[in-house]
Amino acid sequence: MSRRSPPLFLGLGVLLALLVGAPARAGLRELEDCLDRFHLECAVQERKGLGGAEGQRADLWIAFHRGDYGAVARLVEAGAAGSGPDEGEAPYRATVESARGMVEQGGTGVSVRYAPGLDAILAEEAVETLVASRAAYDALFGGGPAHDIVLDIFPTATRFIGASGLPPESVRTTGVIALSKWTRLLLTSPRALSRGYAWKDTVAHEYIHLVVAYRTGNRAPVWLQEGLAKHLEGRWRGDRAGRLGAHTESLLAKAVQTGEFVPFEKFARSMAYLDSGEEAALAFGQVATMVQLLIERAGPDALPVLMDRVAGGDDPMQVFAELAGQPSFEAFRLSWVEWLRTQPLVAQQLATLPVVLDGGGDETASDPLLAGRPDLQRFYRLGDLLREAGHPRAALVEYAKAVDPSTPTSPLLLARQADCYEALREPGRALQLVDEGLGMYPEHALLQKTRGRLLMAQGDPAALGAFRAAHDLNPYDIDVQRALTTLYGRAGKAEAAARHLRYARLLETGGAVAGARAPSPR
Amino acid sequence: MVEAGPVPQIRAALERLAARAALLAGLRAGAGAVGGVSVGLLLASGIASAGGPPLLAAGVGITALLVGGGVGLIAPLVPAWRGRGDLLVHARLVEALRPELEQRLLTVAGRLIQPRGAAGPGSDLLLQRAARRAEGVLRDLPPARVYPLDSLRVPALIAAGALLLTLLAALFAPVGPVEALAMAVAPGGASVEAAAPVDPNVRAVVGDIELRYVFPAHTGNPPVTVKNSDGTIHAPVGTVVEVRARTLERYDHADLELDGQLLGPANLVAGRELLATLTVERDGTWRFALTRGEARVLSPDYKVEIDEDAAPVVALERPPGPTPAADAPLGVAFSVQDDFGVTKLAVEIEDEQGNLREVPLRELLDQPREVQGVLSLSPRQLGLPIGQRSKLRIVAYDNDVGGGNKKGASATLEVTPLGPRGQGERLEAYLRKLRDALVDVLAAHLLDPSPPAAEASAAMRWAEGAQGRLDEVARLRAAQWGDDGAGTLDGPLLDEVFADAGRLFRFVLTTWEPGSGRSITAADTAQVSALQVDLVLALEQAIYVIDASLRAVALQQLSEAADNVAAEARELAAVADKAEIGELLARLDQLTRMLDALNKAAAALSDADLKEFVNSRTGEASQLMDQIRAALEEGRVEDARELMKQLAEQLQQMSESLGDRMASQQQDADELKEALKKTLEGMEKLEADQRALAEQLRKEREALGDEVGEEVAAWAKIDKALRELLRQAEAFEAAVGDGRGYRIDVLRRAERAVGEARAVEAPVRGRDPVGALDRTLGATPLMEAARRLIGAEAARPRGPSEPTPAAQPAAQAAAAGAVAQLRELRALLEPMAEGGESESPEVQSAARKLSAQQSELAERREQLEGELRRVERALPTAQGKATAEMERAGESMERAQDALSQGEAMKAEGNQDAAADQVKAAREALQQALQQQQQQQQAQREMRGQQQPQGDPTGKDEGDPSVGPDHLLIPPPEAFRTPEAYRRALLEGMSGDVPEEYEALKQRYFEELVRQ
């Protein structure tokens, strides 16, 4: 007997523990399920029935999803994170570290956090963007989360990577700069990219992901998520066309011509397994235009229905097809191809603008043509040297050598050539080049700025729009802020002029806010 | 005494003997006098010729002449005089010769000399009997037996010998006996003016002046005769000058005058031939004073100019830049020349206070008249203070023992040695200026029309103007490196630029020459366009490589500065909890200064994005620091501490970003290095395989009994001659340079000759003997003419502003070399061109079988070409030359492939060999680019102040691994005990393996060594 007693007691102990802990674990699972479905309020409700270690762990999860990093830090210190593999996936400590010193600016139902200093220039407009996005997309999709939406703008890619939980190599190679995750939005500051990016649309894009995940209980597949986000990302600012970038359009045009689309099956479950950046871009273009077609045919009211049916467990592809008036997704796909042929796509061969983070490359590294072409960079650099030495005409000769007719046109080269023509007092020619460049690369801040400068010199009121576009891409250019101050002033828009004057001063002083104190980590 | 019977005959016979004795004595006296006089003359001549004082020579000569002559004259006469009339003397001699006389003759002679009337002993009868007997003996005894002529032999021989020596001295001694005595007669004493009135306005006509210089012994110079002289005497002090001249008219007497003072009589032969001797002692004038009757007339005045035994002349042939590296050899090339020999070399150093000191370099035991060397000591080895200006002179001492060793000094070199950091800063500033100057030149050339002008006059104007575009570049280069830019980053780049510019200007000047009547062809236009492109490419390459180095250094400096700032910020944050406010503020000030340095480094960046990245971060940090200061001043210490942590973090992020970028660049560089290695290996293997296939084809032919041996050997010789021809043509072109100093037509001929010579290559490569011979025959006369014309340029009169072509001898030598090679080619090609037998069917079949292998090689080559192209694009120092060579190799392989498939074995072989050579050339071009990249990296290290001391010149220490390959100087011979040790040390040094990128350099190094 004595020999049997220990296993008996051990077995009873385990059974007792399971019986006592079972309700708590079930509550925690439900809470986790709520968070998975992006329902923070639901998770808060589930928290109420939990106590002890589970309660503490639930607090940690909720705090992490809310973006309350002060609480996260405290709970992690208290041992709430646990040590299991599931807990290890959430980058609690890294997020706390990445968010250290960030300050907050709130708005209606939104909270924007950013690093003090130059990124203060983003805060005001980030709040505006997020508020507008909430209004636009909640209405569009038939509702949205009730909790405050937290947007963290990380000053560097390194800090973004830390808070994202993604492998650094993956972020740097894929160029991911924003995420919708843990019911929050994570954004890399446009300052971390050499020439900025369309960060406001990106905020809206990520918010769409959040709303769609919330509305569908996180059941929307990636293709649907990306299609909706891509097509609708400009709608917060009233852009209903939802046009794709010139590069994506050119890929689509080529696919329409050759019939070589990315098979839907290849990315239906995940976009991560596509072979190349070009293929991924084409896939995004395909789904975005499918959404466009759906909205064209069924109207925007179809979107809440789509959300509800997907949330209810219907097959997203079938629902999508039915809402578009097709019996099957294949039928929808064929009609989409036909529709695509009628669209005015940019047929010119273009390339995507590479993403270079944290000063990780020189200016040519972020150029679609010159990046990876040291032989052409040589002529580009020679052109720069000649231009800077006051030989614009000779510089044009070198810039011309940097053009490879078999590859897309370089926006950087176009900007430099425009500079030369401007120096040669041929602004018409310069403007022509800039317009040509912007037709292909509207997100090229330098081209926008050059256009603004050229137009402003001619007294053209369109200069305001160009500078405004440059500002939306890269607000850290002091010349752009000064120009906007002047132009808004001339236009009698005192408030806007004052805002950009404030930005200009912020840039002049290196981002100082007199007497400000960086708050402790949240 | 009664003189009867035989007695009178005896008297007569004895008197005859006396007369003969007197005659012989006289002859001996004469010979003695001649001998004595001759000895005197010889002594005088000898002393004078040896450079002795004229008075001494003359004095000794006259004394010897008088004494010798007197002794020689008197000595023989004295005994004769004493014995005059004494018949007994002669009788005794006869008695001695004929003892049978038994004193009878003496008895008779004794009687004969007695006074008349005195009675002698004995009777007359007995006397008569004795006389008869004696007379009989005397009668039979010829006088020559008593006084033989043999007694004259020795004096006569002595006299003849002395006379002969005197004659020889007159003929060959620097100062003849007569001239030597003349010095004694008139050593330059009294004025002649007083002797006879002279009209100074009338001068005698004197011509055919011949000067024979006999130099002092220490000079080591042999005598020199100058015919048809203008009379001016140039010689060092102590030189004896024999003057020969001819007057127009006859004179009775001539004197030699020096500085208006009589020096002595001159020999006047036949009234017109003048001969005189003088010894050079000082500057002045000399002349003849000629007398005819009462009239005295002077010859023109001729100058005596002392050729000082001048101090050695030291010339600097390759002065260093003004700010050499403290630990690198100065590398000053110099040459020394002296009249009579150099004994010692040293460096004279003058510090800023004017203090002088010498550092010995070499003792020259053989006292050469010319020395060439290189000052290989570093400023530190010379003890020059770093950062201070010193004046250096290479000094040499001559071997003049009389006047003391005279010192010659080179031009003064003002140098301010710089330590690694200073050197780096200076190099960076230089490269920046050089790049900017080159950018201006590039701008001008990019905008030139092509061709530069249609009209001849406009083209000439363009060329004249464009030639000056590179002047600023040349000036900067000279200011930085002196004459020695070898082994630097910019050296080969600029050499290429200048060479291409030279080719372009030369072509334009020759092709568009006004008045040449030559019409411009489409080929001319195409050629000038190609040359313009070449120059632009060279400029682009130079600018890009220099700029890339500057950019890399700026980024490295920025990264280092960012690291320093981040470290300081971390430390500040670490001590923030414990340190006093004062200390924190002080450290903030320190951080501010470091941020300023960081901003300065950022300002040097060319990348606008990166500059913006850094500026925004430093601006933000500055502002944060202001906030920290404000918090500290307001007593918000906790706030300040928190902000310090934030600051540290921000700066750390910036530092890491830059570090990432550097790491990324390093990764790219490593990948490129790996790709380069792989490509080089592939090329090496391809070359080897191509050669092996060619060899296999040869062996197949041999096995099939084809007469391959001779033909192959002949083509091997032709290939060799062709290589040498191309080398000479290139050397010729390089030596002619941009054509300054040459006449246009000469340049045109030279251009054409080089072009024709190069055209020989293609048919030789294609194993086309007839075509190659045609080309050779066409090129030979052109090259010959070019050689002749270039040679004539050396002596052509030039205007004051027209430069003399610097490398004309080199150009002429290269042209001569090219002519020789063309002749060699002709000799080799002629028999081959006459042959032309077709290959046997078996050989053709064998060739066709190898076609597949050749095809496989062609595929490999194509693959390699793609890799090579990628690698060259990524390598900033590459210009696509390797790819171009690889493309040529592809063409050769294609021709080889065609030839093999058609069974043309010989043609295939030629193209296979050519392909292998071209692959090799491609590999070498890539290696050269690699080597230039090494120089680029070395320059970057130097700019960052990472230069390290140069090793021991003997190579016995570890040396400096950071010193670039071209900085390796061949050690000076004086660093070794023997020449053999020197040679051995060099060979040992070169025997080791070197990295691939240094292979080409190693080869050049060996070639240089062999030239030494």
PDB file of N, CA and C in Angstrom, chain B residues 55 93 243 494 560 587 612 623 700 772 826 996:
ATOM      1  N   LEU B  55     108.412  79.510 -63.073  1.00  0.00           N
ATOM      2  CA  LEU B  55     109.756  79.966 -62.713  1.00  0.00           C
ATOM      3  C   LEU B  55     110.614  78.808 -62.235  1.00  0.00           C
ATOM      4  N   LEU B  93     150.329  54.718 -74.125  1.00  0.00           N
ATOM      5  CA  LEU B  93     149.201  53.941 -74.629  1.00  0.00           C
ATOM      6  C   LEU B  93     149.677  52.899 -75.643  1.00  0.00           C
ATOM      7  N   VAL B 243      99.606  77.508 -76.985  1.00  0.00           N
ATOM      8  CA  VAL B 243      98.879  78.266 -78.002  1.00  0.00           C
ATOM      9  C   VAL B 243      99.650  78.184 -79.310  1.00  0.00           C
ATOM     10  N   LEU B 494      44.359  60.475 -62.845  1.00  0.00           N
ATOM     11  CA  LEU B 494      44.749  61.693 -63.562  1.00  0.00           C
ATOM     12  C   LEU B 494      45.644  61.373 -64.753  1.00  0.00           C
ATOM     13  N   GLU B 560      31.465  57.568 -36.607  1.00  0.00           N
ATOM     14  CA  GLU B 560      32.326  57.630 -35.422  1.00  0.00           C
ATOM     15  C   GLU B 560      31.873  58.740 -34.486  1.00  0.00           C
ATOM     16  N   ARG B 587      28.841  68.556 -18.331  1.00  0.00           N
ATOM     17  CA  ARG B 587      28.827  67.440 -19.271  1.00  0.00           C
ATOM     18  C   ARG B 587      27.880  67.725 -20.445  1.00  0.00           C
ATOM     19  N   GLU B 612      19.797  65.194 -43.944  1.00  0.00           N
ATOM     20  CA  GLU B 612      18.552  65.595 -43.303  1.00  0.00           C
ATOM     21  C   GLU B 612      18.272  64.720 -42.083  1.00  0.00           C
ATOM     22  N   GLN B 623      17.728  70.423 -28.841  1.00  0.00           N
ATOM     23  CA  GLN B 623      16.573  70.990 -28.165  1.00  0.00           C
ATOM     24  C   GLN B 623      16.300  70.280 -26.843  1.00  0.00           C
ATOM     25  N   GLU B 700      47.053  17.369 -81.842  1.00  0.00           N
ATOM     26  CA  GLU B 700      46.334  16.564 -82.847  1.00  0.00           C
ATOM     27  C   GLU B 700      47.016  16.732 -84.208  1.00  0.00           C
ATOM     28  N   ALA B 772      48.583  40.381 -92.557  1.00  0.00           N
ATOM     29  CA  ALA B 772      49.503  40.924 -91.557  1.00  0.00           C
ATOM     30  C   ALA B 772      50.727  41.517 -92.231  1.00  0.00           C
ATOM     31  N   ARG B 826      58.134  41.691 -90.447  1.00  0.00           N
ATOM     32  CA  ARG B 826      58.201  41.476 -91.895  1.00  0.00           C
ATOM     33  C   ARG B 826      59.017  40.225 -92.208  1.00  0.00           C
ATOM     34  N   GLU B 996      45.346  38.337 -54.894  1.00  0.00           N
ATOM     35  CA  GLU B 996      45.057  38.418 -56.328  1.00  0.00           C
ATOM     36  C   GLU B 996      45.088  39.843 -56.845  1.00  0.00           C
TER      37      GLU B 996
END
